[in-house]
Coordinates of C-alpha atoms in Angstrom, one line a residue:
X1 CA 0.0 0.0 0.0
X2 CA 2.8 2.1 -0.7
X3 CA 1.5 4.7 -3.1
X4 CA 2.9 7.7 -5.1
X5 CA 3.7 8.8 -8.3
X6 CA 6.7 11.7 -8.5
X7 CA 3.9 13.7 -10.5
X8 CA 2.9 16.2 -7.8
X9 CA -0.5 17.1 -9.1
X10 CA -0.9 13.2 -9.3
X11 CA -0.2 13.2 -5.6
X12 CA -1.9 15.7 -4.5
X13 CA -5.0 14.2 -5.6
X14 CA -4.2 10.8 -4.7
X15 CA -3.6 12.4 -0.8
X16 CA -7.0 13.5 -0.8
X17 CA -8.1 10.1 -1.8
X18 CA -6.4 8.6 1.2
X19 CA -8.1 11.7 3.6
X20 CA -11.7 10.6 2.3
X21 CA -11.7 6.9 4.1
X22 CA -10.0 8.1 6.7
X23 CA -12.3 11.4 7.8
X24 CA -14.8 8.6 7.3
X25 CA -13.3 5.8 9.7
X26 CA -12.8 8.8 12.2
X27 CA -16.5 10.2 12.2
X28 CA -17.4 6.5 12.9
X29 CA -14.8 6.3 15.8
X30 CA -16.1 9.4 17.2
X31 CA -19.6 8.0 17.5
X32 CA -18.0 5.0 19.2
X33 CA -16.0 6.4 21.5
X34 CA -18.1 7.0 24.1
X35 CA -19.4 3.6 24.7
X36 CA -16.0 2.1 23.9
X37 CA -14.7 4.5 27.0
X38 CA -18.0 3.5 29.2
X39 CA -17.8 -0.1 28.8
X40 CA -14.4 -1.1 28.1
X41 CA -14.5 -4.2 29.7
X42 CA -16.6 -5.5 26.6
X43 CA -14.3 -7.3 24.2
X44 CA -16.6 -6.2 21.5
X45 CA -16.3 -2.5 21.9
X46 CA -12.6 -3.2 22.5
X47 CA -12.3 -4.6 19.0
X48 CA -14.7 -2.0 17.5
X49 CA -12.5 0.5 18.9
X50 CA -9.2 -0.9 17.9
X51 CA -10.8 -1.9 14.3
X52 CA -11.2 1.8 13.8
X53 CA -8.2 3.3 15.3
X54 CA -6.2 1.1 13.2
X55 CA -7.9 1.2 10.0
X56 CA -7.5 5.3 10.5
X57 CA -3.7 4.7 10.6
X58 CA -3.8 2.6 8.3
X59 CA -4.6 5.4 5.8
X60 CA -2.8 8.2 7.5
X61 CA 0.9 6.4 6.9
X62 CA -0.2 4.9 3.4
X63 CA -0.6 8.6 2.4
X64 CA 2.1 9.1 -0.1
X65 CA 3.0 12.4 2.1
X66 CA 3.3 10.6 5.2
X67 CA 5.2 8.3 3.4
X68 CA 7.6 10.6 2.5
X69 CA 7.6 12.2 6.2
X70 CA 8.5 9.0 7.8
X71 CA 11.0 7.8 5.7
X72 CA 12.8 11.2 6.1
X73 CA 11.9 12.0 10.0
X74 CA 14.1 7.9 10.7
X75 CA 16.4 8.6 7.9
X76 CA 15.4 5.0 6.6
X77 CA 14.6 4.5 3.1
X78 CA 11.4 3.1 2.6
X79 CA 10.7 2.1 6.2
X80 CA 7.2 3.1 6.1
X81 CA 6.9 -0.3 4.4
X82 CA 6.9 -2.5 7.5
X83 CA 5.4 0.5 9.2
X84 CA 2.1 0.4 7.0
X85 CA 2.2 -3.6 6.3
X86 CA 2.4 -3.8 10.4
X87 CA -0.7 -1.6 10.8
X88 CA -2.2 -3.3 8.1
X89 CA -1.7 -6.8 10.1
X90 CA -2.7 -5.6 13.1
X91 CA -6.4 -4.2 11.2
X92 CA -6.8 -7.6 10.0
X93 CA -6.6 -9.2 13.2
X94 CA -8.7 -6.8 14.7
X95 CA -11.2 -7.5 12.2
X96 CA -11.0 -11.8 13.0
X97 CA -11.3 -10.4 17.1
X98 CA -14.2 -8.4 16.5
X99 CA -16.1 -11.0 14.0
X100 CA -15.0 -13.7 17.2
X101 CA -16.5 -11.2 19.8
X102 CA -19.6 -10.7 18.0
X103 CA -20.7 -13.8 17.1
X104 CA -19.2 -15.8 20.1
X105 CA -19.9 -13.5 22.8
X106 CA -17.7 -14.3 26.1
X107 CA -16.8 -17.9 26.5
X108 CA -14.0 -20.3 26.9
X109 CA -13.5 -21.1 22.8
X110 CA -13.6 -17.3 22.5
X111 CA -10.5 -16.4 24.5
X112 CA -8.5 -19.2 23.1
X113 CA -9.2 -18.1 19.4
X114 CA -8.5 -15.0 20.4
X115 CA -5.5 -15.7 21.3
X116 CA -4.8 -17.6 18.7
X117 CA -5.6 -14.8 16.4
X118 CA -3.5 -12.4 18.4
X119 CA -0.6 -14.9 18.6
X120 CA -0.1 -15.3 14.6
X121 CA -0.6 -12.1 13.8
X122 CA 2.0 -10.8 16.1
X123 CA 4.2 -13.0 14.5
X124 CA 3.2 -11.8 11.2
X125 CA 4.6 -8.5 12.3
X126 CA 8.0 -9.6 14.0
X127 CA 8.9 -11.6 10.7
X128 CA 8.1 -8.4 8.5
X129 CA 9.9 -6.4 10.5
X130 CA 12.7 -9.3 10.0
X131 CA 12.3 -9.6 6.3
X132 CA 12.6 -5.6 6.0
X133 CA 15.7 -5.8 8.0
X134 CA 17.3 -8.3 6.0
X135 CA 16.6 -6.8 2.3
X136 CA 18.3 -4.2 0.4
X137 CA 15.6 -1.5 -0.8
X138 CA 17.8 2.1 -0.7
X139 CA 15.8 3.5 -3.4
X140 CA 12.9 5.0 -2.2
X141 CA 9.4 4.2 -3.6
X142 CA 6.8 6.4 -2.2
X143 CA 3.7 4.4 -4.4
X144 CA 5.2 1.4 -6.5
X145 CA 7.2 -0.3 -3.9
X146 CA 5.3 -3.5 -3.6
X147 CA 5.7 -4.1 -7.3
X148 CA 9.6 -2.0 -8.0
X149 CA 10.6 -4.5 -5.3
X150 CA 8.5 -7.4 -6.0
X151 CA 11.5 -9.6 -7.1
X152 CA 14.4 -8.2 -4.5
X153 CA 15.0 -11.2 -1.9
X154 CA 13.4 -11.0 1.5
X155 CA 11.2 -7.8 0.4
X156 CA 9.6 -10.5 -1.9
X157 CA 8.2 -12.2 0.6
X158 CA 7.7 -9.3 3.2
X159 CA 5.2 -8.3 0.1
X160 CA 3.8 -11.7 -0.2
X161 CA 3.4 -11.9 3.6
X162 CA 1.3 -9.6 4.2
X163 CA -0.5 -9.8 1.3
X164 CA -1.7 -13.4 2.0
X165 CA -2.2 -12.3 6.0
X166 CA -4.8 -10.1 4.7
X167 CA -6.5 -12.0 1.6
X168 CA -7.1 -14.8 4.0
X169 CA -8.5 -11.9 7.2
X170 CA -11.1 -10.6 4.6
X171 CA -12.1 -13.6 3.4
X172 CA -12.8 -15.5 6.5
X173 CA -14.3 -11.8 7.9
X174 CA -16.4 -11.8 4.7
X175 CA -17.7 -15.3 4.8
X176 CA -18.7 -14.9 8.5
X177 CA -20.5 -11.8 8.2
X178 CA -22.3 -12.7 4.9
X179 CA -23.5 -16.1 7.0
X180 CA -24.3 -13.5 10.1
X181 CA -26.4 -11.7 7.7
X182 CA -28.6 -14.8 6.8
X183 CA -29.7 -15.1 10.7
X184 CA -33.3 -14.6 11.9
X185 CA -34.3 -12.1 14.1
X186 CA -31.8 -9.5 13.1
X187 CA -32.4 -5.6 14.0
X188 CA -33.3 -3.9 10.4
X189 CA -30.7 -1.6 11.1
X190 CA -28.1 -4.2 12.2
X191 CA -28.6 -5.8 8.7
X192 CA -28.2 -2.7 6.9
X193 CA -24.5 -2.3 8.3
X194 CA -23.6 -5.9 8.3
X195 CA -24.5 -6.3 4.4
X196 CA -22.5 -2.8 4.2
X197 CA -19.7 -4.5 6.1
X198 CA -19.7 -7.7 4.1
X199 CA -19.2 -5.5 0.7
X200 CA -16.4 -3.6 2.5
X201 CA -14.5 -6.8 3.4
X202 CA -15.4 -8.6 -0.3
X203 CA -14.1 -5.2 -2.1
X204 CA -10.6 -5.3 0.2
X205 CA -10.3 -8.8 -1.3
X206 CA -10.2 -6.9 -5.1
X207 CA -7.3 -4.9 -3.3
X208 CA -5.2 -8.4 -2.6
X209 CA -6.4 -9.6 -6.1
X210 CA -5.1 -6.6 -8.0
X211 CA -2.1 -6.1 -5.6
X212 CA -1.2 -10.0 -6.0
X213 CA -1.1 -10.2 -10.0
X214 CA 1.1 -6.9 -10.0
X215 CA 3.3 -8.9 -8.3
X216 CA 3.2 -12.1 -10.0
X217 CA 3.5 -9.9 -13.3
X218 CA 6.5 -8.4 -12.1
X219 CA 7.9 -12.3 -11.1
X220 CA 7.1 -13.1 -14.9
X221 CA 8.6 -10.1 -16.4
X222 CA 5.7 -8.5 -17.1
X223 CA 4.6 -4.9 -16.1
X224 CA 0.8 -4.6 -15.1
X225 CA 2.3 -2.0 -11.9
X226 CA -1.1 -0.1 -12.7
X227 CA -3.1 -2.9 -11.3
X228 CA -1.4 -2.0 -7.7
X229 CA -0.8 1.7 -8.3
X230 CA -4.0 2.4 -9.4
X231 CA -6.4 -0.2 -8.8
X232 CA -5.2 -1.6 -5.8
X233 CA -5.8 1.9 -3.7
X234 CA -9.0 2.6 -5.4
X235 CA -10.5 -0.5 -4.2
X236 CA -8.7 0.0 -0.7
X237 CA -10.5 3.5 -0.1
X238 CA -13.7 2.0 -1.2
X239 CA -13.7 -0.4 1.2
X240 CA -12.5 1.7 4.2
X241 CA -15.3 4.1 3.5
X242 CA -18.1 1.2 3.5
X243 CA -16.6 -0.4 6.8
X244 CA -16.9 2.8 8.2
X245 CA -20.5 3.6 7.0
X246 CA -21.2 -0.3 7.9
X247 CA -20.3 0.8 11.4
X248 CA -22.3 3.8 11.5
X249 CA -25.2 2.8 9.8
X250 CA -26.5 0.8 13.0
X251 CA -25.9 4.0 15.6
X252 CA -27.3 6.4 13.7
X253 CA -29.8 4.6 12.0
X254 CA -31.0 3.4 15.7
X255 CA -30.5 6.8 17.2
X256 CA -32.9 8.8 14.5
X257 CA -35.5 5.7 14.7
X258 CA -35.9 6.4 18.5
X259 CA -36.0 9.8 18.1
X260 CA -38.4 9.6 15.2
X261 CA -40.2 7.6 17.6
X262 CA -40.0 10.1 20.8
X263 CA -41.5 12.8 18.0
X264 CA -44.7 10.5 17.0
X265 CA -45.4 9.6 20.5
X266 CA -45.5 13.1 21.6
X267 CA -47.4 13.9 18.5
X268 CA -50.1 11.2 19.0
X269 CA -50.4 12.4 22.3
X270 CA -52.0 15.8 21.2
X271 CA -56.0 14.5 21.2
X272 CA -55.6 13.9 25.0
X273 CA -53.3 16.7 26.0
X274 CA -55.6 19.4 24.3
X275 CA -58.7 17.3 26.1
X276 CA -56.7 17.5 29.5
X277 CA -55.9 21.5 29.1
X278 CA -59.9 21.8 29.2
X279 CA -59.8 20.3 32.4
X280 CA -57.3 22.2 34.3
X281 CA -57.4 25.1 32.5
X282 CA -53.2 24.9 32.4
X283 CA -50.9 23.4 29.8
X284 CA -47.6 21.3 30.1
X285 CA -44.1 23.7 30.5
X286 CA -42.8 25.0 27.2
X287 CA -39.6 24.5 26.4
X288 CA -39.0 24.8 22.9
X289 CA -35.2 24.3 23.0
X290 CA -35.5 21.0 25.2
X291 CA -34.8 17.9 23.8
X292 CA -37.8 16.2 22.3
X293 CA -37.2 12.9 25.3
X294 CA -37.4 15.8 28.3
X295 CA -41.2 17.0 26.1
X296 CA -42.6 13.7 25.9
X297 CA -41.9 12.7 29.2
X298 CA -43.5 16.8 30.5
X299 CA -46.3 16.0 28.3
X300 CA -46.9 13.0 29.6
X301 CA -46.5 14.0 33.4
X302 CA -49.0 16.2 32.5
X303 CA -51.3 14.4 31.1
X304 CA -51.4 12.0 34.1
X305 CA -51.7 14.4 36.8
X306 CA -54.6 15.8 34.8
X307 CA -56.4 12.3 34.9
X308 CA -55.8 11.9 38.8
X309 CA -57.7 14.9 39.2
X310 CA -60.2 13.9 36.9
X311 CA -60.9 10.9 38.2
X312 CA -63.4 12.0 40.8
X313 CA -65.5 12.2 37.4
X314 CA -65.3 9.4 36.0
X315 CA -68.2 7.0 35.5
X316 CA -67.2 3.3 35.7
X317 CA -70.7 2.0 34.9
X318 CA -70.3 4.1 31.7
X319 CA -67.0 3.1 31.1
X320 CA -68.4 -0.8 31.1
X321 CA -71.0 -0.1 28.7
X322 CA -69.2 1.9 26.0
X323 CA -66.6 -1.2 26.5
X324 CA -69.6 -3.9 25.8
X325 CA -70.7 -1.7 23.1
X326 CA -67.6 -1.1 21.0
X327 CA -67.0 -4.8 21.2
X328 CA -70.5 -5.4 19.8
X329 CA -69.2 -2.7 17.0
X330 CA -66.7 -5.2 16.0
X331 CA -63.9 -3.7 17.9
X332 CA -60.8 -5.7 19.0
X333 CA -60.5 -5.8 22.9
X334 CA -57.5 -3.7 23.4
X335 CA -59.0 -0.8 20.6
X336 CA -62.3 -1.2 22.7
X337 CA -61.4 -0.5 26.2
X338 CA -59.5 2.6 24.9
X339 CA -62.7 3.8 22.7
X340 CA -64.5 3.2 26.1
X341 CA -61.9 5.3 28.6
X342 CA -62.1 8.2 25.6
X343 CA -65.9 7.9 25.8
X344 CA -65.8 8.1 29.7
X345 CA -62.7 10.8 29.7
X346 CA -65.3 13.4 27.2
X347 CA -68.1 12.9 29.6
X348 CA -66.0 13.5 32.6
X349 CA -64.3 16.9 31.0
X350 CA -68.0 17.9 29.7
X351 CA -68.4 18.9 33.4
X352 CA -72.0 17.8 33.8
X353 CA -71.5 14.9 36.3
X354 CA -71.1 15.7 39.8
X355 CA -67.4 14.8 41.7
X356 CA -68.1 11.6 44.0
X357 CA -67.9 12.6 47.5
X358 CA -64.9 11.8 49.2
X359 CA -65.0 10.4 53.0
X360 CA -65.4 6.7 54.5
X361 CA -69.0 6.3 53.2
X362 CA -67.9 7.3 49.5
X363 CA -68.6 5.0 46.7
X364 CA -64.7 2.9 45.7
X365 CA -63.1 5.0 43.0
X366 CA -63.0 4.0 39.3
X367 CA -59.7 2.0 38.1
X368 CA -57.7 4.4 36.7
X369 CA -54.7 2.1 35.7
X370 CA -55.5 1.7 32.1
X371 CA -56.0 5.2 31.4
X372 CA -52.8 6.1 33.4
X373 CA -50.7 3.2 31.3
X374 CA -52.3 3.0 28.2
X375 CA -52.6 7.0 27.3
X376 CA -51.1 6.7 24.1
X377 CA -53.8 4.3 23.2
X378 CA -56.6 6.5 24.7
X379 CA -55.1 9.6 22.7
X380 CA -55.1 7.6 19.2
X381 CA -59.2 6.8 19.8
X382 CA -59.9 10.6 20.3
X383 CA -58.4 11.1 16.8
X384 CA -61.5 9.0 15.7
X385 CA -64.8 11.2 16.8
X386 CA -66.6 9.3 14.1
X387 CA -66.2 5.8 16.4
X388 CA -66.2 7.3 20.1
X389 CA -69.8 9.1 19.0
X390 CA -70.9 5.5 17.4
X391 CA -70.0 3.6 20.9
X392 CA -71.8 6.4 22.8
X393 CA -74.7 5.8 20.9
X394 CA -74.6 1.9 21.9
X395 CA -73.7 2.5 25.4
X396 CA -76.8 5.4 25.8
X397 CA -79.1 2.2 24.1
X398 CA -81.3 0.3 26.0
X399 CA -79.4 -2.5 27.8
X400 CA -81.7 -5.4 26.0
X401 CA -80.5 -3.5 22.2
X402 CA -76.7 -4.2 22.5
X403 CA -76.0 -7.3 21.7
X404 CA -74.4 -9.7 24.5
X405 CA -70.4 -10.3 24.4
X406 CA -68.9 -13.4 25.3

């Protein structure tokens, strides 16, 4: 993944190509972060974290300017080689730890493969290393190394190392996540980034493909360097970008769906909340810069103290009647008894019936457990004047006209 061309408008371009992925990988480590730093006991979010802190360095010192500034910062030729193949190792382990973590969870078998993973990737890095300190490679290649050097002994198989460390990474990463995919019961969101994962991981393996006959060619004495000068980099920043998104897709996708949903819930409970202002004459604290969770839950407290003080009003023998009557309407049992609490709720706020007496002697209150649990419910059947007046009707009929209910 050593990349340049001594064009400078070339590079330039080609920099910016490397900055894409890697603003990418670091918006999805920023949304990370913070549950990585909360629960970092989790070996999931510990490979999650180190997935994306390595796959961001990955393209930082592939860059063909960092390149440049490493090799002249140690005063080694080309020593950003091992550098970059080391970081690159150590992203394809983290991606076999995190596929391990995921679908294993914390076990017995998951720590040894762990460290099994962790132990032959380490070694893949001490013998690059090795191999780098045993070649000859003075001439510095800031983009065309793997294939300028693809016949020079020990840099030939550094190259071929790490080349094969990380075909067979993406393809067992690829194979598992495509298989994850398949699996029943998967959040719609969670899909989304795991088939945007899958893609990622199958496109890196166009990367080793492209990389891997530019070497070959080179062992043949043919010249197909374009394959991993141009290819090769183009199919590594597509990748990076859609393992980042694959990660992001899930947060964010999860985070606007519950917030979506905080929005309609406050929404739907307008009927209700407009019904309970007639009652007290008040309305729930406005706060229009609040976040739309701290509304709801005002709107809700409101709503609820409104129906305690209401309650006093309520007609339970009413109640049971308009419940009989919207089940003779053909009304489901749970959309009943909330067409039957709005019925009793309107004749309550209407004002015309009495408060019970309170003391020793008074009559037992009504139960006023579904309304307080089920007001969403409640507040979707006042949308629906059309069926509350229609259950009223049946519930005001003489006892012997509504049909009886099993």
């Amino acid at each position: 993944m050593n990349l340049a061309l001594h064009s400078p408008g070339y590079l330039d371009g080609l920099s910016i190509s490397f900055w894409i992925p890697t603003a990418v990988l670091t918006a999805a480590l920023a949304i990370k972060l913070p549950s990585i730093i909360k629960m970092w006991r989790d070996p999931m979010l510990r490979a999650v974290g180190g997935l994306l802190l390595f796959a961001c360095a990955v393209f930082v010192f592939a860059s063909p300017r960092t390149i440049a500034w490493t090799n002249r910062v140690t005063g080694v030729p080309n020593i950003s080689a091992p550098w970059v193949y080391s970081l690159l190792t150590a992203l394809c382990a983290s991606w076999l730890l995190l596929i391990i973590a995921w679908r294993n969870g914390r076990s017995d078998r998951t720590r040894r493969v762990t460290r099994w993973v962790v132990s032959v990737y380490a070694g893949v890095v001490v013998t690059l290393w090795a191999l780098f300190a045993l070649a000859d490679v003075p001439e510095e290649r800031l983009r065309d190394l793997d294939t300028y050097y693809a016949n020079t002994p020990f840099m030939r198989e550094e190259i071929l190392l790490y080349l094969v460390a990380h075909t067979v990474a993406c393809s067992i990463t690829a194979r598992l996540i495509w298989n994850w995919i398949r699996t029943d019961g998967l959040d719609g969101w969670l899909r989304w980034g795991l088939g945007l994962l899958g893609v990622g991981y199958a496109t890196n393996l166009f990367f080793d493909a492209a990389k891997l006959t530019a070497v070959v060619a080179r062992w043949t004495g043919n010249d197909l360097d374009w394959l991993s000068t141009d290819v090769a980099p183009a199919g590594a920043c597509v990748s990076a970008t859609l393992v980042a998104v694959g990660f992001i897709v899930p947060h964010v996708g999860q985070y606007l769906h519950e917030r979506w949903n905080v929005r309609l819930r406050h929404r739907s409970l307008g009927p209700l909340y407009q019904l309970m202002r007639t009652v007290t004459g008040e309305r729930e604290p406005f706060a229009p810069h609040a976040p739309a969770e701290l509304r709801l839950i005002r709107r809700e407290t409101f709503i609820r103290d409104a129906l305690l003080q209401l309650s006093r009003r309520l007609d339970e023998d009413l109640r049971t009647r308009s419940y009989e009557a919207a089940l003779a309407l053909g009304h489901v049992p749970g959309r009943a008894r909330a067409l039957a609490a709005a019925v009793t709720l309107l004749d309550a706020a209407g004002g015309e019936r009495p408060p019970r007496p309170d003391g020793p002697d008074s009559p037992s209150g009504p139960d006023t457990a579904y309304l307080l649990r089920e007001i969403q419910a409640v507040s979707q059947a006042l949308r629906h004047p059309d069926e509350i007046m229609a259950v009223r009707a049946h519930a005001a009929a003489p006892a012997e006209s509504v049909p009886a209910h099993d």
